[in-house]
Amino acid sequence: MAEVLVYVDHVDGAVRKPTLELLTLARRIGEPVAVALGAGAADTAATLAEHGAVKVLTAEAAEFADYLVVPKVDALQAAYDAVSPAAVLLPSSAEAKEIAARLAVRIGSGLITDAVDLEAGDGGPVATQSAFAAAFTTKTRVSTGTPVITVKPNSAPVEPAAAAGTVEALSVSFGAAATGTKVVSRTPRESTGRPELTEAAIVVSGGRGVNGAENFAVIEALADSLGAAVGASRAAVDAGWYPHSNQVGQTGKSVSPQLYVASGISGAIQHRAGMQTSKTIVAINKDAEAPIFDLVDYGVVGDLFDVVPQLTEEVKTRKG
Amino acid sequence: MSLRIVVCVKYVPDATGDRHFADDLTVDRDDVDGLLSELDEYAVEQALQIAGEADDAEVTVLTVGPEDARDALRKALSMGADEAVHVEDDGLHGTDVLGTSLVLAKAIEKTGYDLVVCGMASTDGTMGVLPAMLSERLGVPQVTLLSEVSVEGGTVKGRRDGDAASEQLEASLPAVVSVTDQSGEARYPSFKGIMAAKKKPVETLDLEDLDIEADTVGLAGSWTAVDSAAQRPARTAGTIVKDEGDGGKQLAEFLVSQKFI
């Protein structure tokens, strides 16, 4: 069976959920060979083996943290040369997309980004993508070279599947370009204790209707009752009520959770572009004419300051 | 020190219009108005600011696209860019991102540059991979997804705000930079700027000028193939209730029925 390279997104050895989803998709088209780079790379092996990785290629070098992106491309290319895979899969994070881009240029292959599904086809893997603010669904293939495909979070279930997960050290020689962009300093983002926005199964977002930074506590309380991430519309971010890192939309992050709760968000096309592929959409808005109501599975026309706290209490009560 | 800045911009279909695919599964550009991608306005703005700080700088705005794409160049020129380069060729229709990066890289090399500035992504394809591809093709550092950028003494510095951390980056020129919508509000063209733009030079290049083989670009030379494009079925009308004091409770009932609680 053909081997499929899977780029592992991990933090000090803790594998992030989108990578486990990738392993589910990789098994549909071949045998997953995982590539884990940087500090803690070897610590990912057990988790990856439990999710179907037949082999885990690891490399730890200071270059991965000290310089931007290119050292990881060198390593992934080394893995590519060693394995000659049928496809290379990466998560659709900003960094992994850049790694994919450079690898595609180097190996002369086509690139598909932000796939929301993947299946085996006669001419190689077929990716499903969303286009034009999710108004269209396209089926796309890579027609030249080895398919390099990035996949959005929440595109596949995480399914345990025991495999050997043999760990092998990957030998990497860094090219001259690897040290071109220096990471002078790194300040970790303060943890909110909430799930990462793009990976979360539930996202609770607030918009213009929240009307003030201090009022976002109402949105956060609902998010915490549901174990959700907090999102914000551009209007709320531009007003300085919530950080840009939480912005959902065309110029912010694209999310595709199981449940999206929009509070005080009118639903401009730019916002819809970032959340329209959510499986279930719920909205609370005072304005019955707000375009967001065209998208919803369930909508409440009302004041979010009445509805959201009541919902939060109900969730807490029912969850006990 | 003189500084040559090339800004890559894209002419995109207006997102508020009715966007769809043509019969050959490329983007239908005839039925919807186009405009300069909003995210590229931030790139033009940062290029102009960097040029303003330099002793002697020239900002060239570059696009690849059909005739109408000239509108995007005019907008950038009216904001203050000095000159424009338009790569236009019938053979480019249907070119994907690998091909576009090749054409841009060749045009950038022909124009000459110390710094290439891009937006973080286009607002239509939203791939966000082109700046990294340009860096790879040009063989110069990528300093991408910056919310702050500055150039001083042959060095570009910037802040990259990622999911897990905020990083300070540094590279020597020449380099490829991309900026986010957090880099600073883009200026509006002044009347004077709009008038001046009409007189600024726009150079047109075709594939032959760039020494690009026709079969490496266009729909036939594309590295990817779109097999189908289907309009998503309209969402079935959801339940909408008016809050009469128990809207939150009703919403909770819905979430229970969908097993979210």
Coordinates of C-alpha atoms in Angstrom, one line a residue:
Chain A
M1 CA 0.0 0.0 0.0
A2 CA 1.2 3.5 -0.8
E3 CA 2.7 5.6 1.9
V4 CA 1.3 9.0 2.8
L5 CA 3.3 11.6 4.6
V6 CA 1.5 13.4 7.4
Y7 CA 3.1 16.5 8.8
V8 CA 2.6 16.6 12.6
D9 CA 1.5 19.7 14.4
H10 CA 2.5 19.4 18.0
V11 CA 3.5 21.5 21.0
D12 CA 6.4 20.0 22.9
G13 CA 5.3 16.5 21.9
A14 CA 1.6 17.0 22.5
V15 CA -0.1 16.2 19.1
R16 CA -2.8 18.7 18.2
K17 CA -6.2 17.4 17.2
P18 CA -6.1 18.4 13.5
T19 CA -3.1 16.1 13.0
L20 CA -5.1 13.1 14.4
E21 CA -7.9 14.0 12.0
L22 CA -5.3 14.0 9.2
L23 CA -4.4 10.4 10.1
T24 CA -8.0 9.3 9.6
L25 CA -8.0 10.9 6.1
A26 CA -4.5 9.5 5.3
R27 CA -5.6 6.0 6.0
R28 CA -8.2 6.3 3.2
I29 CA -5.5 6.8 0.7
G30 CA -2.6 4.8 2.1
E31 CA -0.4 4.0 5.1
P32 CA 0.4 7.1 7.2
V33 CA 4.0 7.9 7.8
A34 CA 4.2 10.8 10.2
V35 CA 6.9 13.5 10.3
A36 CA 7.4 15.2 13.7
L37 CA 9.9 18.0 14.0
G38 CA 11.4 20.0 16.8
A39 CA 11.5 19.7 20.6
G40 CA 9.5 16.8 21.8
A41 CA 9.2 15.2 18.4
A42 CA 9.9 11.7 19.6
D43 CA 7.2 12.1 22.3
T44 CA 4.5 12.2 19.7
A45 CA 5.1 8.6 18.6
A46 CA 2.8 6.8 21.0
T47 CA -0.2 9.0 20.1
L48 CA 0.5 8.8 16.4
A49 CA 0.8 5.0 16.6
E50 CA -2.5 4.8 18.3
H51 CA -4.0 6.7 15.4
G52 CA -2.6 4.7 12.5
A53 CA 0.9 5.9 11.9
V54 CA 3.0 3.0 10.6
K55 CA 6.2 5.0 11.0
V56 CA 7.2 8.2 12.7
L57 CA 10.1 10.1 11.3
T58 CA 11.5 12.5 13.9
A59 CA 14.1 15.3 13.8
E60 CA 15.1 17.6 16.6
A61 CA 17.4 20.6 15.8
A62 CA 17.6 24.1 17.1
E63 CA 17.0 25.5 13.6
F64 CA 13.3 24.5 13.7
A65 CA 12.7 27.1 16.5
D66 CA 15.3 29.6 15.7
Y67 CA 14.4 30.3 12.1
L68 CA 11.1 30.7 10.2
V69 CA 9.5 27.9 8.2
V70 CA 12.3 26.9 5.9
P71 CA 14.1 24.4 8.2
K72 CA 10.9 22.5 8.4
V73 CA 10.6 22.5 4.6
D74 CA 14.1 21.0 4.4
A75 CA 13.1 18.3 6.8
L76 CA 9.8 17.5 5.1
Q77 CA 11.6 17.3 1.8
A78 CA 14.1 14.9 3.3
A79 CA 11.2 12.7 4.4
Y80 CA 9.7 13.0 1.0
D81 CA 12.9 11.9 -0.7
A82 CA 13.2 9.0 1.8
V83 CA 9.6 7.8 1.4
S84 CA 8.5 8.7 -2.1
P85 CA 4.9 9.0 -0.8
A86 CA 1.6 9.0 -2.8
A87 CA 0.6 12.2 -1.1
V88 CA 1.7 14.7 1.5
L89 CA -0.9 15.9 4.0
L90 CA -0.6 18.9 6.3
P91 CA -3.0 20.7 8.6
S92 CA -4.3 24.1 7.3
S93 CA -2.6 26.2 10.0
A94 CA -0.9 29.3 8.7
E95 CA 2.6 27.9 9.2
A96 CA 1.8 24.5 7.7
K97 CA 0.3 26.1 4.6
E98 CA 3.6 28.0 4.1
I99 CA 5.5 24.7 4.5
A100 CA 3.2 23.0 2.0
A101 CA 3.6 26.0 -0.4
R102 CA 7.4 25.8 -0.5
L103 CA 7.5 22.0 -0.6
A104 CA 5.1 22.1 -3.6
V105 CA 7.4 24.5 -5.5
R106 CA 10.5 22.4 -4.7
I107 CA 9.1 19.0 -5.8
G108 CA 7.2 20.5 -8.7
S109 CA 3.8 19.4 -7.4
G110 CA 0.3 20.8 -7.4
L111 CA -1.0 22.2 -4.1
I112 CA -4.5 22.1 -2.6
T113 CA -5.2 24.0 0.5
D114 CA -8.1 24.1 3.0
A115 CA -9.6 20.8 2.0
V116 CA -12.7 19.8 4.0
D117 CA -12.7 16.2 2.9
L118 CA -10.5 13.7 1.2
E119 CA -11.1 10.4 -0.6
A120 CA -9.2 8.0 -2.8
G121 CA -9.8 8.5 -6.5
D122 CA -8.6 6.8 -9.7
G123 CA -6.1 9.5 -10.4
G124 CA -5.0 10.1 -6.8
P125 CA -6.7 11.7 -3.9
V126 CA -9.8 13.9 -4.5
A127 CA -10.2 16.8 -2.2
T128 CA -13.4 18.6 -1.4
Q129 CA -13.1 22.4 -0.9
S130 CA -15.5 25.2 -0.2
A131 CA -15.4 28.3 -2.5
F132 CA -16.9 31.8 -2.5
A133 CA -17.8 32.0 1.2
A134 CA -18.9 28.3 1.1
A135 CA -21.6 29.0 -1.6
F136 CA -19.9 26.3 -3.7
T137 CA -18.4 22.9 -3.1
T138 CA -15.6 21.8 -5.5
K139 CA -13.9 18.5 -6.1
T140 CA -10.2 19.0 -6.9
R141 CA -7.2 16.8 -7.8
V142 CA -3.6 17.5 -8.1
S143 CA -2.8 16.7 -11.7
T144 CA 1.0 17.2 -11.7
G145 CA 3.5 15.7 -9.2
T146 CA 2.8 14.2 -5.8
P147 CA -0.4 15.8 -4.3
V148 CA 0.4 18.2 -1.4
I149 CA -2.8 18.9 0.4
T150 CA -3.7 20.9 3.5
V151 CA -6.8 20.0 5.4
K152 CA -9.0 22.3 7.6
P153 CA -9.6 21.3 11.2
N154 CA -12.8 19.4 12.0
S155 CA -12.8 17.8 8.5
A156 CA -12.7 14.2 9.7
P157 CA -13.3 12.3 13.0
V158 CA -10.4 11.3 15.2
E159 CA -10.4 7.5 15.0
P160 CA -8.0 5.3 17.0
A161 CA -6.3 2.6 14.8
A162 CA -3.4 0.8 16.3
A163 CA -0.3 0.7 14.1
A164 CA 3.4 0.0 14.5
G165 CA 4.5 3.6 14.9
T166 CA 8.1 2.7 14.5
V167 CA 10.3 5.7 15.3
E168 CA 13.1 6.5 13.0
A169 CA 15.4 9.5 13.1
L170 CA 15.2 11.6 10.0
S171 CA 18.5 12.9 8.7
V172 CA 18.2 16.5 7.6
S173 CA 20.8 18.8 6.1
F174 CA 19.7 22.4 6.1
G175 CA 20.2 24.4 3.0
A176 CA 21.5 28.0 2.8
A177 CA 18.0 29.4 2.8
A178 CA 17.1 27.7 6.1
T179 CA 18.7 30.4 8.3
G180 CA 17.4 33.3 6.2
T181 CA 14.7 34.5 8.6
K182 CA 15.7 34.7 12.2
V183 CA 13.1 34.3 15.0
V184 CA 14.6 37.0 17.3
S185 CA 12.2 36.4 20.1
R186 CA 9.0 34.4 20.9
T187 CA 6.3 35.4 23.3
P188 CA 3.9 32.6 24.0
R189 CA 0.2 33.7 23.8
E190 CA -1.3 33.7 27.2
S191 CA -3.5 30.6 27.6
T192 CA -7.2 31.3 28.2
G193 CA -7.8 27.7 29.0
R194 CA -10.3 27.6 26.2
P195 CA -10.0 25.5 23.0
E196 CA -8.1 26.9 20.1
L197 CA -10.5 28.8 17.9
T198 CA -9.8 27.0 14.6
E199 CA -9.9 23.6 16.2
A200 CA -12.9 23.9 18.6
A201 CA -15.9 21.7 18.2
I202 CA -18.1 24.6 19.4
V203 CA -17.5 28.3 18.8
V204 CA -19.4 31.1 20.5
S205 CA -18.9 34.5 18.8
G206 CA -19.9 38.1 19.6
G207 CA -20.2 41.0 17.3
R208 CA -21.3 44.6 17.2
G209 CA -24.3 43.9 19.4
V210 CA -22.1 43.0 22.3
N211 CA -21.4 46.7 22.5
G212 CA -18.2 46.9 24.6
A213 CA -15.1 45.0 25.7
E214 CA -16.5 44.4 29.2
N215 CA -19.7 42.9 27.8
F216 CA -17.7 40.1 26.2
A217 CA -17.8 38.4 29.6
V218 CA -21.4 37.4 28.7
I219 CA -20.1 35.6 25.6
E220 CA -17.2 34.0 27.5
A221 CA -19.5 32.7 30.1
L222 CA -21.6 30.9 27.5
A223 CA -18.5 29.6 25.8
D224 CA -17.2 28.2 29.1
S225 CA -20.5 26.5 29.9
L226 CA -20.3 24.7 26.5
G227 CA -16.5 24.1 26.6
A228 CA -16.3 26.3 23.5
A229 CA -13.8 28.7 21.9
V230 CA -14.7 32.4 21.7
G231 CA -14.8 34.2 18.4
A232 CA -15.5 37.8 17.4
S233 CA -16.7 39.6 14.3
R234 CA -14.5 42.1 12.6
A235 CA -16.7 45.0 14.0
A236 CA -16.0 43.8 17.5
V237 CA -12.3 43.4 16.9
D238 CA -11.9 46.8 15.1
A239 CA -13.7 48.4 18.0
G240 CA -11.0 47.0 20.3
W241 CA -13.4 44.8 22.3
Y242 CA -11.6 41.5 21.6
P243 CA -8.2 40.4 20.3
H244 CA -7.6 40.0 16.5
S245 CA -6.5 36.4 17.1
N246 CA -10.1 35.6 17.8
Q247 CA -11.5 37.3 14.7
V248 CA -13.7 35.0 12.5
G249 CA -14.2 35.9 8.9
Q250 CA -12.6 36.7 5.6
T251 CA -9.7 38.7 7.0
G252 CA -9.5 36.7 10.2
K253 CA -9.8 33.0 10.9
S254 CA -12.0 30.4 9.1
V255 CA -13.8 28.1 11.5
S256 CA -15.8 25.0 10.8
P257 CA -17.1 23.7 14.1
Q258 CA -19.9 21.3 14.9
L259 CA -21.8 24.2 16.5
Y260 CA -21.4 28.0 15.8
V261 CA -23.3 30.4 18.1
A262 CA -23.4 34.0 16.7
S263 CA -24.5 36.6 19.2
G264 CA -25.1 40.2 18.1
I265 CA -23.6 39.5 14.7
S266 CA -25.5 40.7 11.6
G267 CA -23.8 38.2 9.3
A268 CA -22.1 40.3 6.6
I269 CA -20.6 38.3 3.7
Q270 CA -17.1 38.8 5.1
H271 CA -18.1 37.1 8.4
R272 CA -20.1 34.4 6.7
A273 CA -17.0 33.6 4.6
G274 CA -15.3 32.5 7.8
M275 CA -18.0 30.4 9.4
Q276 CA -20.5 29.2 6.8
T277 CA -19.2 25.6 6.8
S278 CA -20.1 25.2 10.4
K279 CA -22.3 22.1 10.8
T280 CA -25.0 23.7 13.0
I281 CA -25.5 27.5 13.2
V282 CA -27.4 29.3 15.9
A283 CA -27.9 33.1 16.2
I284 CA -29.2 35.6 18.7
N285 CA -29.9 39.1 17.3
K286 CA -32.3 41.9 18.0
D287 CA -32.8 42.6 14.3
A288 CA -35.1 40.1 12.8
E289 CA -33.9 41.2 9.3
A290 CA -30.2 40.4 10.0
P291 CA -28.8 38.3 7.2
I292 CA -27.3 35.8 9.7
F293 CA -30.9 34.4 10.1
D294 CA -30.7 33.2 6.5
L295 CA -28.0 30.7 7.6
V296 CA -29.3 29.5 10.9
D297 CA -30.7 26.1 12.0
Y298 CA -32.1 27.9 15.0
G299 CA -32.4 31.7 15.6
V300 CA -33.7 33.8 18.5
V301 CA -34.8 37.3 17.7
G302 CA -34.1 39.1 21.0
D303 CA -31.6 41.0 23.1
L304 CA -28.5 39.0 23.6
F305 CA -28.1 40.3 27.1
D306 CA -31.4 38.6 28.0
V307 CA -31.0 35.4 25.9
V308 CA -27.4 34.5 26.3
P309 CA -27.2 34.6 30.2
Q310 CA -30.4 32.6 30.3
L311 CA -29.0 30.0 27.9
T312 CA -25.8 29.9 29.9
E313 CA -27.8 29.1 33.1
E314 CA -29.7 26.4 31.3
V315 CA -26.6 24.8 30.0
K316 CA -25.0 24.8 33.4
T317 CA -28.2 23.4 35.0
R318 CA -28.5 20.6 32.5
K319 CA -24.8 19.7 32.6
G320 CA -25.2 19.6 36.4
Chain B
M1 CA 20.3 54.0 0.1
S2 CA 17.8 53.5 -2.7
L3 CA 15.1 50.9 -2.1
R4 CA 13.1 49.1 -4.8
I5 CA 9.8 47.8 -3.5
V6 CA 7.5 45.6 -5.6
V7 CA 4.0 45.1 -4.2
C8 CA 2.0 42.1 -5.6
V9 CA -1.7 42.8 -5.8
K10 CA -4.7 40.8 -7.0
Y11 CA -7.9 41.9 -8.8
V12 CA -10.6 39.8 -7.2
P13 CA -14.4 39.4 -7.8
D14 CA -16.4 41.5 -5.3
A15 CA -17.4 39.2 -2.5
T16 CA -20.7 41.1 -2.1
G17 CA -21.6 40.1 -5.7
D18 CA -23.0 36.8 -7.0
R19 CA -19.8 34.9 -7.5
H20 CA -19.8 31.6 -9.5
F21 CA -17.9 29.4 -11.8
A22 CA -17.7 29.5 -15.6
D23 CA -18.2 26.4 -17.8
D24 CA -14.5 25.6 -17.7
L25 CA -14.7 25.7 -13.8
T26 CA -12.5 28.8 -13.6
V27 CA -13.9 31.8 -11.8
D28 CA -16.5 33.6 -13.8
R29 CA -15.2 37.2 -14.1
D30 CA -17.8 38.5 -16.5
D31 CA -20.9 38.6 -14.2
V32 CA -19.4 40.2 -11.2
D33 CA -17.4 43.4 -10.6
G34 CA -13.8 43.2 -9.6
L35 CA -11.7 45.3 -7.3
L36 CA -8.3 45.4 -5.6
S37 CA -8.3 42.7 -3.0
E38 CA -8.9 44.4 0.3
L39 CA -6.0 42.5 2.0
D40 CA -3.6 43.9 -0.7
E41 CA -4.5 47.5 0.3
Y42 CA -2.6 46.8 3.5
A43 CA 0.4 45.7 1.5
V44 CA 0.3 48.9 -0.6
E45 CA 0.0 50.9 2.6
Q46 CA 3.0 49.3 4.3
A47 CA 5.1 49.6 1.1
L48 CA 4.3 53.3 0.9
Q49 CA 5.1 53.8 4.6
I50 CA 8.4 51.9 4.2
A51 CA 9.2 54.0 1.1
G52 CA 8.4 57.1 3.1
E53 CA 11.0 56.2 5.7
A54 CA 13.7 55.5 3.1
D55 CA 16.0 58.1 1.6
D56 CA 15.2 57.1 -1.9
A57 CA 12.6 54.5 -2.7
E58 CA 10.4 53.5 -5.6
V59 CA 7.2 51.5 -5.2
T60 CA 6.1 49.4 -8.2
V61 CA 2.8 47.6 -8.0
L62 CA 2.5 44.3 -9.9
T63 CA -0.4 42.2 -11.0
V64 CA -1.1 39.2 -13.1
G65 CA -4.6 39.2 -14.6
P66 CA -7.0 40.0 -17.4
E67 CA -7.4 43.5 -18.9
D68 CA -9.8 44.6 -16.1
A69 CA -7.1 43.9 -13.5
R70 CA -5.6 47.3 -14.5
D71 CA -8.3 48.7 -12.2
A72 CA -6.5 47.2 -9.2
L73 CA -3.2 48.8 -10.4
R74 CA -4.9 52.2 -10.8
K75 CA -6.2 52.0 -7.2
A76 CA -2.7 51.3 -5.9
L77 CA -1.2 54.0 -8.1
S78 CA -3.8 56.5 -6.8
M79 CA -2.9 55.5 -3.2
G80 CA 0.7 56.6 -4.1
A81 CA 2.6 53.8 -5.8
D82 CA 5.0 55.2 -8.4
E83 CA 4.5 52.8 -11.3
A84 CA 2.8 49.6 -12.3
V85 CA 3.5 46.4 -14.1
H86 CA 0.7 44.4 -15.6
V87 CA 1.3 40.8 -16.8
E88 CA -1.5 40.1 -19.2
D89 CA -1.7 37.2 -21.7
D90 CA -4.6 35.1 -23.0
G91 CA -2.5 32.1 -22.2
L92 CA -2.8 32.9 -18.4
H93 CA -6.5 32.1 -18.2
G94 CA -7.0 29.3 -15.6
T95 CA -3.5 29.5 -14.1
D96 CA -3.3 28.1 -10.6
V97 CA -1.2 29.3 -7.6
L98 CA 1.9 27.4 -8.6
G99 CA 1.8 29.0 -12.1
T100 CA 0.9 32.4 -10.7
S101 CA 3.9 32.3 -8.4
L102 CA 6.1 31.5 -11.3
V103 CA 4.8 34.4 -13.4
L104 CA 5.1 36.8 -10.5
A105 CA 8.6 35.7 -9.6
K106 CA 9.8 36.2 -13.2
A107 CA 8.1 39.6 -13.4
I108 CA 9.7 40.6 -10.0
E109 CA 13.1 39.5 -11.2
K110 CA 12.7 41.5 -14.4
T111 CA 11.5 44.6 -12.6
G112 CA 14.3 44.4 -10.0
Y113 CA 13.7 44.6 -6.2
D114 CA 15.0 44.9 -2.7
L115 CA 11.7 44.1 -1.1
V116 CA 8.5 42.3 -2.2
V117 CA 5.4 43.1 -0.2
C118 CA 2.2 41.0 -0.4
G119 CA -1.1 40.8 1.4
M120 CA -1.5 37.8 3.7
A121 CA -3.9 36.1 1.3
S122 CA -6.3 37.0 -1.5
T123 CA -9.9 37.6 -0.5
D124 CA -11.1 35.2 -3.2
G125 CA -8.9 32.1 -3.1
T126 CA -7.8 32.8 0.6
M127 CA -5.0 30.3 0.3
G128 CA -2.3 32.5 1.9
V129 CA 0.5 30.5 0.2
L130 CA 1.8 32.8 -2.5
P131 CA 4.3 34.9 -0.4
A132 CA 6.0 31.6 0.7
M133 CA 6.1 30.4 -2.9
L134 CA 7.6 33.7 -4.1
S135 CA 10.3 33.4 -1.4
E136 CA 11.1 29.9 -2.4
R137 CA 11.2 30.8 -6.1
L138 CA 13.2 34.0 -5.7
G139 CA 15.6 32.3 -3.2
V140 CA 15.3 35.1 -0.6
P141 CA 14.0 35.1 3.0
Q142 CA 10.3 35.1 3.7
V143 CA 9.1 37.4 6.5
T144 CA 5.4 36.7 6.5
L145 CA 2.1 37.4 8.2
L146 CA 3.4 40.5 9.8
S147 CA 1.2 42.8 11.9
E148 CA 4.1 45.2 12.2
V149 CA 6.9 45.8 9.7
S150 CA 9.9 48.1 9.3
V151 CA 13.0 48.3 7.2
E152 CA 16.2 49.8 8.3
G153 CA 19.8 49.6 6.9
G154 CA 19.2 46.6 4.7
T155 CA 17.3 44.6 7.3
V156 CA 13.5 44.0 7.5
K157 CA 12.0 43.4 10.9
G158 CA 8.5 42.5 11.8
R159 CA 6.1 40.9 14.3
R160 CA 4.2 37.7 13.4
D161 CA 1.2 36.9 15.6
G162 CA 0.6 33.2 15.5
D163 CA -1.9 31.0 17.3
A164 CA 0.5 29.9 20.0
A165 CA 3.0 32.8 20.1
S166 CA 4.0 36.2 18.9
E167 CA 7.3 36.2 17.2
Q168 CA 9.8 39.0 16.3
L169 CA 11.4 38.2 12.9
E170 CA 14.4 39.6 11.2
A171 CA 16.0 39.1 7.7
S172 CA 18.4 40.7 5.4
L173 CA 17.2 42.3 2.1
P174 CA 16.2 41.3 -0.5
A175 CA 13.2 39.6 1.1
V176 CA 9.5 38.8 0.6
V177 CA 7.2 40.2 3.2
S178 CA 3.4 39.6 3.7
V179 CA 1.3 41.8 6.0
T180 CA -2.0 41.2 7.8
D181 CA -5.0 43.5 8.2
Q182 CA -3.5 44.4 11.6
S183 CA -0.5 46.2 10.0
G184 CA -2.3 49.5 9.8
E185 CA -5.3 51.1 8.1
A186 CA -4.9 51.6 4.4
R187 CA -5.1 55.2 3.2
Y188 CA -7.9 56.4 0.9
P189 CA -6.7 57.8 -2.4
S190 CA -7.0 61.6 -2.5
F191 CA -8.5 63.4 -5.5
K192 CA -5.0 64.5 -6.3
G193 CA -3.8 61.0 -6.1
I194 CA -6.5 59.8 -8.4
M195 CA -5.6 62.4 -11.0
A196 CA -1.9 61.7 -10.7
A197 CA -2.4 58.0 -11.1
K198 CA -3.8 58.6 -14.6
K199 CA -0.4 59.9 -15.7
K200 CA 1.7 57.2 -14.0
P201 CA 3.4 54.5 -16.2
V202 CA 1.8 51.1 -16.5
E203 CA 4.1 48.6 -18.2
T204 CA 2.4 45.6 -19.8
L205 CA 4.3 42.3 -20.1
D206 CA 3.3 39.0 -21.7
L207 CA 4.5 35.4 -21.4
E208 CA 7.1 35.9 -24.1
D209 CA 8.5 39.0 -22.3
L210 CA 9.0 36.8 -19.2
D211 CA 10.4 33.8 -21.1
I212 CA 7.7 31.6 -19.8
E213 CA 6.7 28.5 -21.8
A214 CA 3.0 28.7 -22.5
D215 CA 2.4 25.1 -21.4
T216 CA 3.6 25.8 -17.8
V217 CA 0.7 28.1 -17.1
G218 CA -2.9 28.5 -18.0
L219 CA -5.7 25.9 -17.5
A220 CA -3.8 23.2 -19.4
G221 CA -0.5 23.8 -17.6
S222 CA -2.3 23.9 -14.2
W223 CA -0.8 21.7 -11.4
T224 CA -4.3 21.1 -10.1
A225 CA -7.6 20.2 -11.8
V226 CA -11.1 21.1 -10.6
D227 CA -13.4 18.1 -11.5
S228 CA -16.7 19.7 -10.3
A229 CA -18.1 22.7 -8.7
A230 CA -21.6 22.5 -7.2
Q231 CA -23.6 25.2 -5.6
R232 CA -24.3 24.2 -2.1
P233 CA -27.9 23.5 -1.5
A234 CA -29.6 26.4 0.2
R235 CA -29.8 25.8 3.9
T236 CA -33.3 24.6 4.8
A237 CA -35.0 27.4 6.6
G238 CA -34.2 27.2 10.2
T239 CA -36.5 27.7 13.2
I240 CA -36.7 31.3 14.2
V241 CA -38.4 32.3 17.5
K242 CA -39.0 35.7 19.0
D243 CA -37.7 36.0 22.6
E244 CA -40.7 36.4 24.9
G245 CA -38.7 35.9 28.0
D246 CA -37.7 32.3 27.5
G247 CA -35.6 32.6 24.3
G248 CA -32.5 31.2 26.1
K249 CA -34.5 28.3 27.4
Q250 CA -35.9 27.5 24.0
L251 CA -32.4 27.7 22.5
A252 CA -31.2 25.3 25.2
E253 CA -33.9 22.8 24.2
F254 CA -32.7 23.0 20.6
L255 CA -29.1 22.4 21.7
V256 CA -30.3 19.4 23.8
S257 CA -32.2 18.0 20.8
Q258 CA -29.0 18.2 18.7
K259 CA -27.0 16.6 21.5
F260 CA -24.7 19.6 22.1
I261 CA -25.7 19.7 25.8

